[in-house]
Amino acid sequence: MASRQAHELTGWAAGIAAAAWILHREAAGPYHVWALVTVVAGYLGGTAPDWLELIPWRKGKRWCTHRTITHWVPAWAGLLYGSNLGLPGCWWCAPLFGFAAGGLIHLLIDWPNPRGVPILWSRHSLNLWKSGRADSFVVVMCWIAAVWVFDYLIFGSVHFHRALSLIELA
Ligand SMILES: [Zn+2]
């Protein structure tokens, strides 16, 4: 797996992108509280596939094999899809959406490692790098993606276009 720290940092990024979606769907509630809860839920989801494997009262013991059922892509994708259906009416769908987004990002960054993740019926790996080798690259890419999503959904990409024109001027 990528390091826990990488999963935490990409979880925050997923939470921010998910919160932008919550704001966009007008499901943020009073004082944007559900959007803020969604950011935290994204962070929790970012590490969830790993901690959901553990038995809380038995230190270091797992109830299932590492990277199996808790890393199953359809489960997390289904959670994301289902929670989105509940928006904007159901308030707890917002944090659930953030949690699912964090979980999916977790799977995405476990995918390039040799061990891979269970996509449908079998395990698949992109086999790009060993565990933890490309952490900084992965974290930076996720944050760029999150900022882009936020800018797109909230500001209609105005900052993105401004950045592009600056590059063109240079
Ligand atoms: Zn994992």
mmCIF file of C-alpha atoms and ligand atoms in Angstrom:
data_model
loop_
_atom_site.group_PDB
_atom_site.id
_atom_site.type_symbol
_atom_site.label_atom_id
_atom_site.label_comp_id
_atom_site.label_asym_id
_atom_site.label_seq_id
_atom_site.Cartn_x
_atom_site.Cartn_y
_atom_site.Cartn_z
ATOM 1 C CA MET A 1 0.000 0.000 0.000
ATOM 2 C CA ALA A 2 0.940 3.545 -0.286
ATOM 3 C CA SER A 3 1.928 5.029 3.059
ATOM 4 C CA ARG A 4 -0.757 5.938 5.544
ATOM 5 C CA GLN A 5 0.314 9.555 5.282
ATOM 6 C CA ALA A 6 -0.221 9.545 1.506
ATOM 7 C CA HIS A 7 -3.698 8.081 2.054
ATOM 8 C CA GLU A 8 -4.469 10.798 4.603
ATOM 9 C CA LEU A 9 -3.282 13.622 2.356
ATOM 10 C CA THR A 10 -5.164 12.318 -0.686
ATOM 11 C CA GLY A 11 -8.220 11.759 1.531
ATOM 12 C CA TRP A 12 -8.286 15.480 2.353
ATOM 13 C CA ALA A 13 -8.053 16.262 -1.363
ATOM 14 C CA ALA A 14 -10.946 13.889 -2.099
ATOM 15 C CA GLY A 15 -12.942 15.535 0.709
ATOM 16 C CA ILE A 16 -12.424 18.994 -0.789
ATOM 17 C CA ALA A 17 -13.463 17.840 -4.262
ATOM 18 C CA ALA A 18 -16.502 16.071 -2.774
ATOM 19 C CA ALA A 19 -17.441 19.194 -0.801
ATOM 20 C CA ALA A 20 -17.359 21.196 -4.034
ATOM 21 C CA TRP A 21 -19.871 18.709 -5.447
ATOM 22 C CA ILE A 22 -22.058 19.091 -2.329
ATOM 23 C CA LEU A 23 -22.024 22.892 -2.754
ATOM 24 C CA HIS A 24 -22.743 22.499 -6.461
ATOM 25 C CA ARG A 25 -25.733 20.257 -5.716
ATOM 26 C CA GLU A 26 -26.940 22.818 -3.158
ATOM 27 C CA ALA A 27 -26.801 20.242 -0.395
ATOM 28 C CA ALA A 28 -24.420 22.135 1.888
ATOM 29 C CA GLY A 29 -27.095 23.065 4.432
ATOM 30 C CA PRO A 30 -27.038 25.981 6.889
ATOM 31 C CA TYR A 31 -23.647 27.744 7.103
ATOM 32 C CA HIS A 32 -22.260 25.136 4.659
ATOM 33 C CA VAL A 33 -21.978 22.751 7.589
ATOM 34 C CA TRP A 34 -22.546 19.593 5.497
ATOM 35 C CA ALA A 35 -19.868 20.653 3.041
ATOM 36 C CA LEU A 36 -17.398 20.984 5.934
ATOM 37 C CA VAL A 37 -18.438 17.607 7.369
ATOM 38 C CA THR A 38 -17.945 16.174 3.860
ATOM 39 C CA VAL A 39 -14.296 17.328 3.836
ATOM 40 C CA VAL A 40 -13.645 15.475 7.125
ATOM 41 C CA ALA A 41 -15.551 12.436 5.850
ATOM 42 C CA GLY A 42 -13.290 12.435 2.774
ATOM 43 C CA TYR A 43 -10.255 12.337 5.034
ATOM 44 C CA LEU A 44 -11.729 9.399 7.007
ATOM 45 C CA GLY A 45 -12.658 7.620 3.769
ATOM 46 C CA GLY A 46 -9.118 8.108 2.481
ATOM 47 C CA THR A 47 -7.785 5.650 5.057
ATOM 48 C CA ALA A 48 -10.985 3.596 5.530
ATOM 49 C CA PRO A 49 -10.228 0.614 3.255
ATOM 50 C CA ASP A 50 -7.229 -0.134 5.486
ATOM 51 C CA TRP A 51 -8.739 0.494 8.935
ATOM 52 C CA LEU A 52 -11.993 -1.294 8.071
ATOM 53 C CA GLU A 53 -9.915 -4.484 7.825
ATOM 54 C CA LEU A 54 -8.823 -4.291 11.440
ATOM 55 C CA ILE A 55 -10.524 -5.779 14.470
ATOM 56 C CA PRO A 56 -10.731 -2.714 16.778
ATOM 57 C CA TRP A 57 -10.233 -4.613 20.037
ATOM 58 C CA ARG A 58 -7.414 -6.869 18.786
ATOM 59 C CA LYS A 59 -4.343 -4.826 18.033
ATOM 60 C CA GLY A 60 -2.877 -5.448 14.575
ATOM 61 C CA LYS A 61 -5.329 -8.276 13.810
ATOM 62 C CA ARG A 62 -7.445 -8.294 10.657
ATOM 63 C CA TRP A 63 -10.808 -9.953 10.154
ATOM 64 C CA CYS A 64 -10.174 -10.286 6.418
ATOM 65 C CA THR A 65 -7.138 -10.567 4.164
ATOM 66 C CA HIS A 66 -5.426 -7.267 3.376
ATOM 67 C CA ARG A 67 -6.828 -5.532 0.291
ATOM 68 C CA THR A 68 -9.775 -7.803 -0.339
ATOM 69 C CA ILE A 69 -13.389 -7.015 0.554
ATOM 70 C CA THR A 70 -12.719 -3.549 2.018
ATOM 71 C CA HIS A 71 -10.867 -2.617 -1.193
ATOM 72 C CA TRP A 72 -13.583 -3.857 -3.528
ATOM 73 C CA VAL A 73 -14.135 -1.152 -6.139
ATOM 74 C CA PRO A 74 -17.882 -1.805 -6.832
ATOM 75 C CA ALA A 75 -18.748 -1.372 -3.139
ATOM 76 C CA TRP A 76 -17.158 2.081 -2.963
ATOM 77 C CA ALA A 77 -18.448 3.108 -6.384
ATOM 78 C CA GLY A 78 -21.955 1.975 -5.364
ATOM 79 C CA LEU A 79 -21.723 4.001 -2.162
ATOM 80 C CA LEU A 80 -20.713 7.095 -4.136
ATOM 81 C CA TYR A 81 -23.517 6.582 -6.647
ATOM 82 C CA GLY A 82 -26.159 5.846 -4.016
ATOM 83 C CA SER A 83 -25.256 8.773 -1.765
ATOM 84 C CA ASN A 84 -25.351 11.114 -4.751
ATOM 85 C CA LEU A 85 -28.906 9.967 -5.519
ATOM 86 C CA GLY A 86 -29.942 11.112 -2.041
ATOM 87 C CA LEU A 87 -28.692 14.677 -2.593
ATOM 88 C CA PRO A 88 -29.743 17.352 -1.845
ATOM 89 C CA GLY A 89 -32.650 16.068 0.273
ATOM 90 C CA CYS A 90 -30.886 13.816 2.746
ATOM 91 C CA TRP A 91 -28.258 15.556 4.886
ATOM 92 C CA TRP A 92 -26.229 12.457 5.784
ATOM 93 C CA CYS A 93 -25.812 11.613 2.098
ATOM 94 C CA ALA A 94 -23.319 14.501 1.889
ATOM 95 C CA PRO A 95 -20.767 13.060 4.360
ATOM 96 C CA LEU A 96 -21.428 9.589 2.957
ATOM 97 C CA PHE A 97 -20.558 10.944 -0.498
ATOM 98 C CA GLY A 98 -17.312 12.420 0.879
ATOM 99 C CA PHE A 99 -16.475 9.146 2.638
ATOM 100 C CA ALA A 100 -17.022 7.193 -0.592
ATOM 101 C CA ALA A 101 -14.926 9.676 -2.595
ATOM 102 C CA GLY A 102 -12.073 9.256 -0.086
ATOM 103 C CA GLY A 103 -12.381 5.461 -0.287
ATOM 104 C CA LEU A 104 -12.274 5.493 -4.083
ATOM 105 C CA ILE A 105 -9.160 7.669 -4.083
ATOM 106 C CA HIS A 106 -7.594 5.172 -1.691
ATOM 107 C CA LEU A 107 -8.251 2.361 -4.163
ATOM 108 C CA LEU A 108 -6.991 4.496 -7.041
ATOM 109 C CA ILE A 109 -3.642 5.022 -5.366
ATOM 110 C CA ASP A 110 -3.352 1.385 -4.240
ATOM 111 C CA TRP A 111 -3.986 0.290 -7.829
ATOM 112 C CA PRO A 112 -0.505 0.989 -9.308
ATOM 113 C CA ASN A 113 1.196 -1.168 -6.619
ATOM 114 C CA PRO A 114 2.104 -4.754 -7.489
ATOM 115 C CA ARG A 115 -0.597 -6.130 -5.196
ATOM 116 C CA GLY A 116 -3.345 -4.143 -6.940
ATOM 117 C CA VAL A 117 -6.988 -3.987 -5.885
ATOM 118 C CA PRO A 118 -10.016 -6.228 -6.528
ATOM 119 C CA ILE A 119 -11.812 -4.485 -9.409
ATOM 120 C CA LEU A 120 -14.685 -6.878 -10.119
ATOM 121 C CA TRP A 121 -14.042 -10.590 -9.696
ATOM 122 C CA SER A 122 -10.305 -10.570 -9.824
ATOM 123 C CA ARG A 123 -7.422 -8.515 -8.568
ATOM 124 C CA HIS A 124 -5.799 -6.066 -10.926
ATOM 125 C CA SER A 125 -2.626 -4.037 -10.679
ATOM 126 C CA LEU A 126 -1.205 -1.347 -12.928
ATOM 127 C CA ASN A 127 2.228 -2.521 -11.769
ATOM 128 C CA LEU A 128 3.768 0.928 -12.015
ATOM 129 C CA TRP A 129 5.716 1.248 -8.777
ATOM 130 C CA LYS A 130 6.321 -0.436 -5.468
ATOM 131 C CA SER A 131 4.481 0.575 -2.314
ATOM 132 C CA GLY A 132 5.220 4.103 -1.176
ATOM 133 C CA ARG A 133 7.673 4.804 -4.012
ATOM 134 C CA ALA A 134 5.639 7.478 -5.783
ATOM 135 C CA ASP A 135 3.845 8.956 -2.789
ATOM 136 C CA SER A 136 4.787 12.603 -3.386
ATOM 137 C CA PHE A 137 3.809 12.389 -7.048
ATOM 138 C CA VAL A 138 0.463 10.764 -6.190
ATOM 139 C CA VAL A 139 -0.336 13.313 -3.478
ATOM 140 C CA VAL A 140 0.510 16.285 -5.722
ATOM 141 C CA MET A 141 -1.574 14.890 -8.609
ATOM 142 C CA CYS A 142 -4.571 14.329 -6.314
ATOM 143 C CA TRP A 143 -4.351 17.881 -4.962
ATOM 144 C CA ILE A 144 -4.086 19.377 -8.443
ATOM 145 C CA ALA A 145 -7.157 17.335 -9.431
ATOM 146 C CA ALA A 146 -9.066 18.427 -6.308
ATOM 147 C CA VAL A 147 -8.281 22.112 -6.859
ATOM 148 C CA TRP A 148 -9.283 21.771 -10.518
ATOM 149 C CA VAL A 149 -12.613 20.117 -9.577
ATOM 150 C CA PHE A 150 -13.299 22.789 -6.951
ATOM 151 C CA ASP A 151 -12.511 25.609 -9.385
ATOM 152 C CA TYR A 152 -14.651 23.975 -12.098
ATOM 153 C CA LEU A 153 -17.707 23.361 -9.909
ATOM 154 C CA ILE A 154 -17.636 26.498 -7.768
ATOM 155 C CA PHE A 155 -16.006 29.161 -9.946
ATOM 156 C CA GLY A 156 -16.719 27.871 -13.463
ATOM 157 C CA SER A 157 -12.952 27.301 -14.004
ATOM 158 C CA VAL A 158 -12.199 31.028 -13.853
ATOM 159 C CA HIS A 159 -8.926 30.450 -11.963
ATOM 160 C CA PHE A 160 -7.921 27.646 -14.278
ATOM 161 C CA HIS A 161 -8.362 29.902 -17.327
ATOM 162 C CA ARG A 162 -6.474 32.708 -15.614
ATOM 163 C CA ALA A 163 -3.582 30.342 -14.858
ATOM 164 C CA LEU A 164 -3.608 29.166 -18.491
ATOM 165 C CA SER A 165 -3.432 32.728 -19.821
ATOM 166 C CA LEU A 166 -0.495 33.451 -17.505
ATOM 167 C CA ILE A 167 1.325 30.435 -18.939
ATOM 168 C CA GLU A 168 0.577 31.653 -22.476
ATOM 169 C CA LEU A 169 1.931 35.118 -21.676
ATOM 170 C CA ALA A 170 5.164 33.719 -20.323
HETATM 171 ZN ZN ZN B 1 -5.219 0.065 1.044
#
